[in-house]
Amino acid sequence: MTNTVIVGLQWGDEGKGKIVDYICPNYDAVVRYQGGSNAGHTVNVGGIKYIFHLIPSGLLRMKKLFIGPGVVVDPIVLKEEVEKAKMMTQKLDLTVDLRATVVTPLHRWLDGYLEEIRGSSAVGTTRRGIGPAYAERALRIAPTVSDVLMKGREIFDISSKLFKWEGEVDEWLKTAKEVFSSFAGDVGLKLQEIMDRGGSLLFEGAQGSLLDVIYGTYPYVTAVHTLASYACIGAGIPLGSIDEVIGVMKAYQTRVGKGPFPTEVEDEIGNVIRERGGEYGATTGRPRRVGWLDLVSVRYTTRLNNARKIALTKVDVLGGLRSVKIAVAYKIDGREVEHFPADIELLSRVEPVYEEIEPLPKLDKGEWARICKSGWSSLPREVKRFVEFIEGKVKAEICIVSVGEERGLTVERS
Ligand code: GDP
Ligand code: IMO
Ligand code: MG
């Protein structure tokens, strides 16, 4: 029995969906524990792209799937995803926790309205109602899945007064009751039963560690914890149930929305990486900001997550670039530091200290596929050096290298 958390080490979109799909055959169940439909996790099998927002990425492997109490669940998005999922597989075994917070039409409206009020200091949220849903939970006025099943439109009484909102709720409530009545249950209890039988659980983090509401680049973050430590709270399992954490990290850095980004590259190379890497949001379609790999921030997130292992993705995207840079330290006011600053103002004016690595080879899909088939030892020498370089700077072992979107374009350290 091994319980593993998959967590993003950057600003999201590291390829968590792909890695979850790749390793989940070794597990009995896949569990989302935070975030909501702001997530967009892509799995590519047989040339077909599947994007998951709420349903865990273990769907295609027909695993037991759970949406834990720490998630904010939009019933309209869930309904759409369930309908799609039923077309993909005969077997949808999904439980949504009764204690989970429900994202309402008011939350979606408030998300957009808050962004408008913020004007030039807008966060650049996904406008999926995530912040307002977690905020209402803290105010103790957000409905839970259980409330939606047991109550009527009175669940809106306080928040509609507070925010002077008079949207339509009857049709929404009908749909929400319908979708939750098919899937609601006690996730923590069911996970405990699986663990008691000796089963293994895979926890699927959403967003990235630098978007954590406290440890990320606040206020340019999401509204909840994204770190692996939140898996116990967000899934309803006891402290100490986690055996290992695998951090997922892209070979470069991306960010959607606003906020400091020390290694951002805004010139032609940035455009080349964006186009080659298909760096457009899986949820909103927005172009992602692109930059060089930042090992100062990755050291910080690896430590906070206790990620002893790393899955390194999108190595293929850097193939053929004449120069590949990696930030290993920051310069602040002329002083070199190796720690990620807690102060966002400071972070906004750091200068990255780069080291250049040997360029990576540009290979086509067929060549990468052959390498993946023959295993880790066949990785090109430059890729192995890249891996060793990262391992030398971050206290973790790279256990998986991903070199393409497709499930098969992955190689595991043997
Ligand atoms: P997630 O939110 O962390 O699950 O990541 P996303 O799905 O939002 O974004 C990752 C994107 O990169 C998706 O389009 C994936 O299909 C794609 N991807 C994942 N791994 C690789 C890789 O190794 N190489 C390439 N070229 N694309 C990849
Ligand atoms: P996955 O799981 C990348 C970003 C938004 C915005 C900030 C706050 O696919 O990696 P929110 O809607 O959460 O209030 O927005 O967080 N953001 C993500 N960026 N990947 C994600 O998820 C994200 N989820 C939220 O762009 O900057
Ligand atoms: Mg994503």
Coordinates of C-alpha atoms and ligand atoms in Angstrom, one line a residue:
M1 CA 0.0 0.0 0.0
T2 CA 1.4 3.4 -1.0
N3 CA -0.5 6.7 -0.9
T4 CA 1.0 9.3 -3.2
V5 CA 0.4 12.9 -3.9
I6 CA 1.0 14.4 -7.3
V7 CA 1.6 18.2 -6.9
G8 CA 2.6 21.0 -9.3
L9 CA 5.9 22.6 -8.4
Q10 CA 5.4 25.8 -10.5
W11 CA 2.4 28.0 -11.4
G12 CA 0.2 25.2 -12.6
D13 CA -0.1 23.4 -16.0
E14 CA 3.0 21.3 -15.3
G15 CA 1.4 18.2 -16.9
K16 CA -0.1 16.8 -13.7
G17 CA -3.0 15.2 -15.7
K18 CA -0.6 13.4 -17.9
I19 CA 1.5 12.1 -15.0
V20 CA -1.6 11.0 -13.0
D21 CA -2.9 9.1 -16.0
Y22 CA 0.5 7.5 -16.5
I23 CA 1.1 6.2 -13.0
C24 CA -2.5 5.5 -11.8
P25 CA -2.5 1.8 -12.9
N26 CA -0.5 1.2 -9.6
Y27 CA -3.4 2.7 -7.5
D28 CA -6.9 1.8 -6.6
A29 CA -8.4 5.3 -6.6
V30 CA -7.6 8.8 -7.7
V31 CA -8.7 11.7 -5.5
R32 CA -9.0 15.5 -6.1
Y33 CA -8.6 17.3 -2.8
Q34 CA -8.6 21.1 -3.5
G35 CA -9.4 23.7 -6.2
G36 CA -12.3 23.4 -8.5
S37 CA -13.0 23.8 -12.2
N38 CA -10.3 26.4 -12.5
A39 CA -8.1 23.3 -13.1
G40 CA -7.7 22.0 -16.6
H41 CA -5.8 18.6 -16.7
T42 CA -5.0 17.2 -20.1
V43 CA -4.6 13.5 -20.9
N44 CA -3.7 12.5 -24.4
V45 CA -4.3 8.9 -25.5
G46 CA -4.3 7.6 -29.0
G47 CA -4.1 11.1 -30.4
I48 CA -7.3 12.1 -28.5
K49 CA -7.1 14.9 -26.0
Y50 CA -9.2 14.8 -22.9
I51 CA -9.4 17.8 -20.5
F52 CA -10.6 17.3 -17.0
H53 CA -11.7 20.1 -14.8
L54 CA -13.3 18.4 -11.8
I55 CA -13.3 14.6 -12.5
P56 CA -9.9 13.2 -11.6
S57 CA -7.6 12.2 -14.5
G58 CA -7.8 8.5 -13.6
L59 CA -11.1 8.2 -15.6
L60 CA -9.5 6.6 -18.6
R61 CA -7.9 3.9 -16.5
M62 CA -11.4 3.2 -15.0
K63 CA -10.2 3.8 -11.4
K64 CA -12.5 4.7 -8.5
L65 CA -12.7 8.5 -8.5
F66 CA -13.2 10.9 -5.7
I67 CA -13.9 14.6 -5.3
G68 CA -13.0 15.4 -1.7
P69 CA -14.4 17.8 0.8
G70 CA -11.7 20.4 0.1
V71 CA -12.8 20.9 -3.5
V72 CA -15.3 23.6 -4.6
V73 CA -17.7 21.9 -7.0
D74 CA -19.6 23.6 -9.7
P75 CA -22.6 21.3 -10.4
I76 CA -23.1 22.7 -13.9
V77 CA -19.4 21.9 -14.9
L78 CA -19.7 18.5 -13.1
K79 CA -22.9 17.6 -15.1
E80 CA -21.2 18.4 -18.4
E81 CA -18.1 16.4 -17.4
V82 CA -20.2 13.4 -16.3
E83 CA -22.1 13.4 -19.6
K84 CA -18.8 13.4 -21.5
A85 CA -17.3 10.8 -19.2
K86 CA -20.3 8.5 -19.8
M87 CA -19.6 8.6 -23.5
M88 CA -15.9 7.6 -22.9
T89 CA -16.4 4.8 -20.5
Q90 CA -19.2 2.5 -19.3
K91 CA -17.8 2.6 -15.8
L92 CA -17.9 5.9 -14.0
D93 CA -17.3 5.2 -10.3
L94 CA -17.4 8.7 -8.8
T95 CA -18.1 10.0 -5.3
V96 CA -18.4 13.7 -4.5
D97 CA -18.1 14.5 -0.8
L98 CA -21.2 15.7 1.1
R99 CA -19.1 18.3 2.9
A100 CA -17.6 19.8 -0.3
T101 CA -18.4 23.5 -1.0
V102 CA -20.7 24.2 -3.9
V103 CA -19.9 26.9 -6.5
T104 CA -23.1 28.8 -7.2
P105 CA -24.0 31.3 -10.0
L106 CA -23.5 34.1 -7.4
H107 CA -19.8 33.0 -7.0
R108 CA -19.2 33.1 -10.7
W109 CA -20.8 36.6 -10.9
L110 CA -18.8 37.8 -7.9
D111 CA -15.5 36.5 -9.3
G112 CA -16.0 38.6 -12.5
Y113 CA -17.2 41.6 -10.5
L114 CA -14.3 41.6 -8.1
E115 CA -11.8 41.4 -11.0
E116 CA -13.6 44.5 -12.6
I117 CA -13.3 46.4 -9.3
R118 CA -9.6 45.5 -9.0
G119 CA -9.0 47.1 -12.4
S120 CA -5.3 47.2 -13.1
S121 CA -4.5 45.1 -10.1
A122 CA -6.8 42.2 -11.2
V123 CA -5.5 38.7 -10.4
G124 CA -6.5 37.4 -13.8
T125 CA -8.6 34.6 -12.3
T126 CA -10.3 31.9 -14.3
R127 CA -13.6 33.5 -13.4
R128 CA -14.9 30.1 -12.3
G129 CA -16.1 31.4 -8.9
I130 CA -13.3 29.7 -7.0
G131 CA -12.3 32.7 -4.7
P132 CA -15.9 33.6 -3.8
A133 CA -16.8 30.0 -3.0
Y134 CA -13.9 29.5 -0.6
A135 CA -14.5 33.0 0.8
E136 CA -18.2 32.2 1.5
R137 CA -17.1 29.0 3.1
A138 CA -14.9 31.0 5.5
L139 CA -17.9 33.3 6.1
R140 CA -19.9 30.2 6.8
I141 CA -22.6 31.0 4.2
A142 CA -21.6 28.8 1.3
P143 CA -23.8 25.8 0.6
T144 CA -22.3 22.4 0.9
V145 CA -23.3 19.4 -1.3
S146 CA -25.4 18.2 1.6
D147 CA -27.2 21.6 1.8
V148 CA -28.0 21.5 -1.8
L149 CA -29.6 18.0 -1.4
M150 CA -31.5 18.8 1.7
K151 CA -32.6 22.4 1.3
G152 CA -34.2 24.8 -1.2
R153 CA -33.6 28.3 -2.4
E154 CA -33.0 29.5 1.2
I155 CA -29.4 28.5 0.7
F156 CA -29.0 31.8 -1.1
D157 CA -30.8 34.0 1.5
I158 CA -27.7 35.5 3.3
S159 CA -25.3 35.7 0.4
S160 CA -27.8 37.3 -2.0
K161 CA -28.5 40.0 0.7
L162 CA -24.9 40.5 1.4
F163 CA -23.9 40.9 -2.2
K164 CA -27.2 42.4 -3.4
W165 CA -27.5 39.7 -6.0
E166 CA -30.8 38.6 -7.5
G167 CA -29.9 36.0 -10.1
E168 CA -32.0 33.0 -11.2
V169 CA -31.6 30.0 -8.9
D170 CA -34.5 27.6 -9.4
E171 CA -33.3 26.0 -12.6
W172 CA -29.7 25.9 -11.2
L173 CA -30.9 24.2 -8.0
K174 CA -32.9 21.6 -9.9
T175 CA -29.8 20.6 -11.9
A176 CA -27.5 20.7 -8.9
K177 CA -29.8 18.4 -6.9
E178 CA -30.0 16.0 -9.8
V179 CA -26.2 15.8 -10.3
F180 CA -25.3 15.5 -6.6
S181 CA -28.0 12.9 -5.8
S182 CA -26.2 10.5 -8.2
F183 CA -22.7 10.9 -6.7
A184 CA -22.8 12.3 -3.1
G185 CA -21.1 10.3 -0.4
D186 CA -18.6 10.4 2.5
V187 CA -15.3 10.5 0.7
G188 CA -13.0 10.2 3.8
L189 CA -14.9 7.2 5.0
K190 CA -14.7 5.4 1.6
L191 CA -10.9 6.2 1.3
Q192 CA -10.4 4.8 4.8
E193 CA -12.1 1.6 3.8
I194 CA -9.8 1.3 0.8
M195 CA -6.7 1.9 3.0
D196 CA -7.9 -0.6 5.5
R197 CA -8.1 -3.2 2.8
G198 CA -4.5 -2.5 1.9
G199 CA -5.3 -0.4 -1.2
S200 CA -3.3 2.5 -2.6
L201 CA -4.5 6.0 -3.2
L202 CA -3.3 8.7 -5.7
F203 CA -4.0 12.3 -4.8
E204 CA -4.3 14.6 -7.8
G205 CA -3.2 18.2 -6.9
A206 CA -4.6 21.1 -8.9
Q207 CA -2.9 24.4 -9.7
G208 CA 0.7 24.7 -8.6
S209 CA 2.6 25.4 -5.4
L210 CA 3.4 29.0 -6.3
L211 CA -0.4 29.6 -6.5
D212 CA -0.9 28.5 -2.9
V213 CA -3.0 31.0 -1.0
I214 CA -0.3 31.5 1.7
Y215 CA 3.0 30.2 0.3
G216 CA 2.4 31.4 -3.3
T217 CA 3.0 34.8 -4.8
Y218 CA 0.1 36.3 -2.9
P219 CA -2.1 38.1 -3.9
Y220 CA -1.6 36.6 -7.4
V221 CA -2.6 33.2 -6.3
T222 CA -5.7 31.0 -6.1
A223 CA -7.9 30.9 -3.1
V224 CA -6.9 27.7 -1.2
H225 CA -3.8 25.6 -0.4
T226 CA -2.3 23.8 -3.3
L227 CA 0.6 22.2 -1.4
A228 CA 0.7 18.4 -0.8
S229 CA 0.1 18.9 2.9
Y230 CA -3.4 19.9 2.2
A231 CA -4.2 16.4 0.8
C232 CA -5.2 15.0 4.2
I233 CA -7.6 17.9 5.0
G234 CA -9.0 18.1 1.5
A235 CA -9.6 14.4 1.2
G236 CA -10.7 13.6 4.7
I237 CA -7.9 11.2 5.7
P238 CA -5.8 11.1 8.8
L239 CA -2.5 13.0 9.1
G240 CA 0.4 10.7 8.3
S241 CA -1.5 8.7 5.6
I242 CA 0.7 10.0 2.8
D243 CA 3.8 7.9 1.9
E244 CA 5.3 10.0 -0.9
V245 CA 5.0 13.1 -2.9
I246 CA 5.9 13.4 -6.6
G247 CA 6.3 17.0 -7.8
V248 CA 5.6 17.7 -11.4
M249 CA 7.8 20.2 -13.1
K250 CA 8.0 21.5 -16.7
A251 CA 11.4 21.9 -18.2
Y252 CA 10.7 25.7 -18.3
Q253 CA 8.3 27.9 -16.5
T254 CA 4.8 29.2 -17.4
R255 CA 2.2 31.3 -15.7
V256 CA -1.4 32.3 -16.6
G257 CA -2.7 35.5 -15.1
K258 CA -0.9 38.3 -13.3
G259 CA 1.9 38.3 -10.8
P260 CA 5.7 38.4 -10.6
F261 CA 7.6 36.0 -12.8
P262 CA 11.4 36.5 -12.4
T263 CA 12.5 34.3 -15.4
E264 CA 9.8 35.5 -17.9
V265 CA 11.0 35.6 -21.5
E266 CA 9.1 38.1 -23.6
D267 CA 11.1 38.0 -26.8
E268 CA 11.0 35.7 -29.8
I269 CA 12.3 32.6 -27.8
G270 CA 9.4 33.0 -25.5
N271 CA 7.0 32.9 -28.5
V272 CA 8.8 29.8 -29.9
I273 CA 8.4 28.0 -26.6
R274 CA 4.8 29.0 -26.3
E275 CA 3.9 27.7 -29.8
R276 CA 5.9 24.5 -29.5
G277 CA 4.7 23.7 -26.1
G278 CA 1.1 24.6 -26.9
E279 CA 1.1 27.0 -24.0
Y280 CA -2.6 28.1 -24.0
G281 CA -4.8 27.6 -21.0
A282 CA -6.7 24.3 -20.9
T283 CA -9.6 26.0 -19.0
T284 CA -9.7 29.6 -20.4
G285 CA -7.6 29.3 -23.7
R286 CA -5.5 32.3 -22.6
P287 CA -1.9 32.4 -23.8
R288 CA 0.4 31.4 -21.0
R289 CA 3.4 33.6 -20.0
V290 CA 6.6 31.7 -20.6
G291 CA 10.1 31.8 -19.1
W292 CA 13.2 29.8 -18.2
L293 CA 13.2 27.1 -15.6
D294 CA 13.5 28.7 -12.2
L295 CA 15.3 26.4 -9.7
V296 CA 15.2 29.0 -6.9
S297 CA 11.4 28.7 -6.8
V298 CA 11.5 25.0 -7.4
R299 CA 13.9 24.4 -4.5
Y300 CA 11.4 26.3 -2.4
T301 CA 8.3 24.3 -3.5
T302 CA 10.2 21.0 -3.4
R303 CA 11.0 21.6 0.2
L304 CA 7.5 22.8 1.2
N305 CA 5.9 19.7 -0.4
N306 CA 8.6 17.3 0.8
A307 CA 8.7 16.1 -2.9
R308 CA 11.5 13.6 -2.9
K309 CA 10.7 12.7 -6.5
I310 CA 10.1 14.8 -9.5
A311 CA 8.4 14.1 -12.9
L312 CA 10.0 16.4 -15.4
T313 CA 7.7 17.2 -18.4
K314 CA 8.0 18.9 -21.8
V315 CA 11.7 18.2 -22.3
D316 CA 10.9 17.8 -26.0
V317 CA 9.8 21.4 -26.3
L318 CA 13.3 22.8 -25.6
G319 CA 14.9 20.4 -28.1
G320 CA 16.8 22.3 -30.8
L321 CA 17.0 25.7 -29.0
R322 CA 20.5 27.0 -29.4
S323 CA 20.6 28.3 -25.8
V324 CA 18.8 26.8 -22.8
K325 CA 19.0 28.8 -19.5
I326 CA 18.2 27.8 -16.0
A327 CA 18.0 30.2 -13.0
V328 CA 20.0 28.9 -10.1
A329 CA 20.0 32.0 -7.8
Y330 CA 18.6 35.6 -7.7
K331 CA 20.3 38.9 -7.4
I332 CA 18.6 41.3 -5.1
D333 CA 20.1 44.8 -4.8
G334 CA 23.4 43.5 -6.0
R335 CA 23.4 40.6 -3.5
E336 CA 23.1 37.0 -4.6
V337 CA 20.5 34.9 -2.8
E338 CA 19.5 31.3 -3.2
H339 CA 16.2 31.5 -1.3
F340 CA 12.8 32.4 -2.7
P341 CA 11.9 35.8 -1.1
A342 CA 8.7 36.0 1.0
D343 CA 8.1 39.6 0.0
I344 CA 6.4 40.0 -3.3
E345 CA 7.7 43.4 -3.9
L346 CA 11.2 42.0 -3.6
L347 CA 10.4 39.1 -5.8
S348 CA 9.2 41.5 -8.5
R349 CA 12.6 43.1 -8.8
V350 CA 15.0 40.1 -8.4
E351 CA 17.4 39.5 -11.3
P352 CA 17.8 35.8 -12.1
V353 CA 21.3 34.4 -12.2
Y354 CA 21.4 31.9 -15.1
E355 CA 23.5 29.0 -16.0
E356 CA 23.4 27.7 -19.5
I357 CA 23.1 24.0 -20.2
E358 CA 24.2 22.0 -23.2
P359 CA 21.4 22.4 -25.9
L360 CA 19.0 19.5 -26.0
P361 CA 18.5 17.5 -29.2
K362 CA 15.5 18.1 -31.5
L363 CA 13.9 14.8 -32.1
D364 CA 10.7 13.9 -33.8
K365 CA 7.9 11.9 -32.1
G366 CA 9.0 8.6 -33.6
E367 CA 12.5 9.0 -32.2
W368 CA 11.2 9.9 -28.8
A369 CA 8.9 7.0 -28.9
R370 CA 11.7 4.6 -29.6
I371 CA 13.7 6.0 -26.7
C372 CA 10.8 5.7 -24.4
K373 CA 10.3 2.0 -25.4
S374 CA 14.0 1.2 -24.8
G375 CA 14.0 2.8 -21.4
W376 CA 15.9 5.3 -19.3
S377 CA 19.4 4.3 -20.3
S378 CA 18.5 5.3 -23.9
L379 CA 17.8 8.9 -23.1
P380 CA 20.2 11.2 -25.0
R381 CA 23.3 12.2 -23.1
E382 CA 22.2 15.9 -23.1
V383 CA 18.9 15.0 -21.5
K384 CA 20.7 12.9 -18.8
R385 CA 22.9 15.9 -18.1
F386 CA 19.9 18.2 -17.8
V387 CA 18.4 15.7 -15.3
E388 CA 21.6 15.6 -13.3
F389 CA 21.9 19.3 -13.4
I390 CA 18.4 19.7 -11.8
E391 CA 19.0 17.0 -9.3
G392 CA 22.2 18.6 -8.2
K393 CA 20.4 21.9 -7.5
V394 CA 17.2 20.5 -6.0
K395 CA 17.2 17.8 -3.3
A396 CA 15.0 15.4 -5.3
E397 CA 15.3 12.6 -7.7
I398 CA 13.8 12.9 -11.2
C399 CA 11.9 9.6 -11.6
I400 CA 9.9 10.3 -14.8
V401 CA 10.8 12.2 -17.9
S402 CA 8.0 13.2 -20.3
V403 CA 8.8 14.0 -23.9
G404 CA 5.4 14.5 -25.5
E405 CA 1.7 14.9 -24.9
E406 CA 0.9 11.2 -25.5
R407 CA 0.7 8.7 -22.7
G408 CA 3.5 6.6 -24.4
L409 CA 5.9 9.5 -24.6
T410 CA 7.1 9.0 -21.1
V411 CA 10.1 7.2 -19.6
E412 CA 10.5 6.0 -16.0
R413 CA 13.8 5.7 -14.2
S414 CA 14.4 2.0 -13.8
Ligands
GDP1 P1 -1.9 20.2 -15.8 O1 -2.9 21.3 -15.5 O2 -0.8 20.2 -14.9 O3 -2.6 18.9 -15.9 O4 -1.3 20.6 -17.2 P2 -2.2 21.0 -18.5 O5 -2.9 19.8 -19.1 O6 -3.0 22.2 -18.2 O7 -1.0 21.5 -19.5 C1 0.0 20.6 -19.9 C2 -0.1 20.6 -21.4 O8 1.2 20.0 -21.9 C3 -1.1 19.7 -22.0 O9 -1.5 20.2 -23.2 C4 -0.4 18.4 -22.1 O10 -1.0 17.5 -23.1 C5 0.9 18.8 -22.6 N1 2.1 17.9 -22.2 C6 2.2 17.2 -21.0 N2 3.4 16.6 -21.0 C7 4.1 17.0 -22.1 C8 5.4 16.7 -22.7 O11 6.2 16.0 -22.1 N3 5.6 17.3 -23.9 C9 4.7 18.0 -24.6 N4 5.1 18.5 -25.7 N5 3.5 18.3 -24.1 C10 3.2 17.8 -22.9
IMO2 P1 -4.2 23.5 -13.2 O1 -4.7 22.5 -12.2 C1 -2.7 27.5 -14.1 C2 -4.5 30.8 -11.8 C3 -5.3 31.8 -12.6 C4 -5.0 33.1 -11.8 C5 -5.0 32.5 -10.4 C6 -6.3 32.7 -9.6 O2 -4.7 23.3 -14.6 O3 -2.7 23.6 -13.1 P2 -8.6 31.4 -9.7 O4 -9.6 31.2 -10.8 O5 -8.0 30.1 -9.1 O6 -9.1 32.3 -8.6 O7 -7.3 32.2 -10.4 O8 -4.6 31.2 -10.4 N1 -4.9 29.4 -12.0 C7 -4.2 28.5 -12.7 N2 -3.1 28.6 -13.5 N3 -3.2 26.3 -13.9 C8 -4.3 26.1 -13.1 O9 -4.8 24.9 -12.8 C9 -4.9 27.3 -12.5 N4 -5.9 27.5 -11.6 C10 -5.9 28.8 -11.3 O10 -4.8 31.9 -13.9 O11 -3.7 33.6 -12.1
MG3 MG -3.9 22.9 -16.5

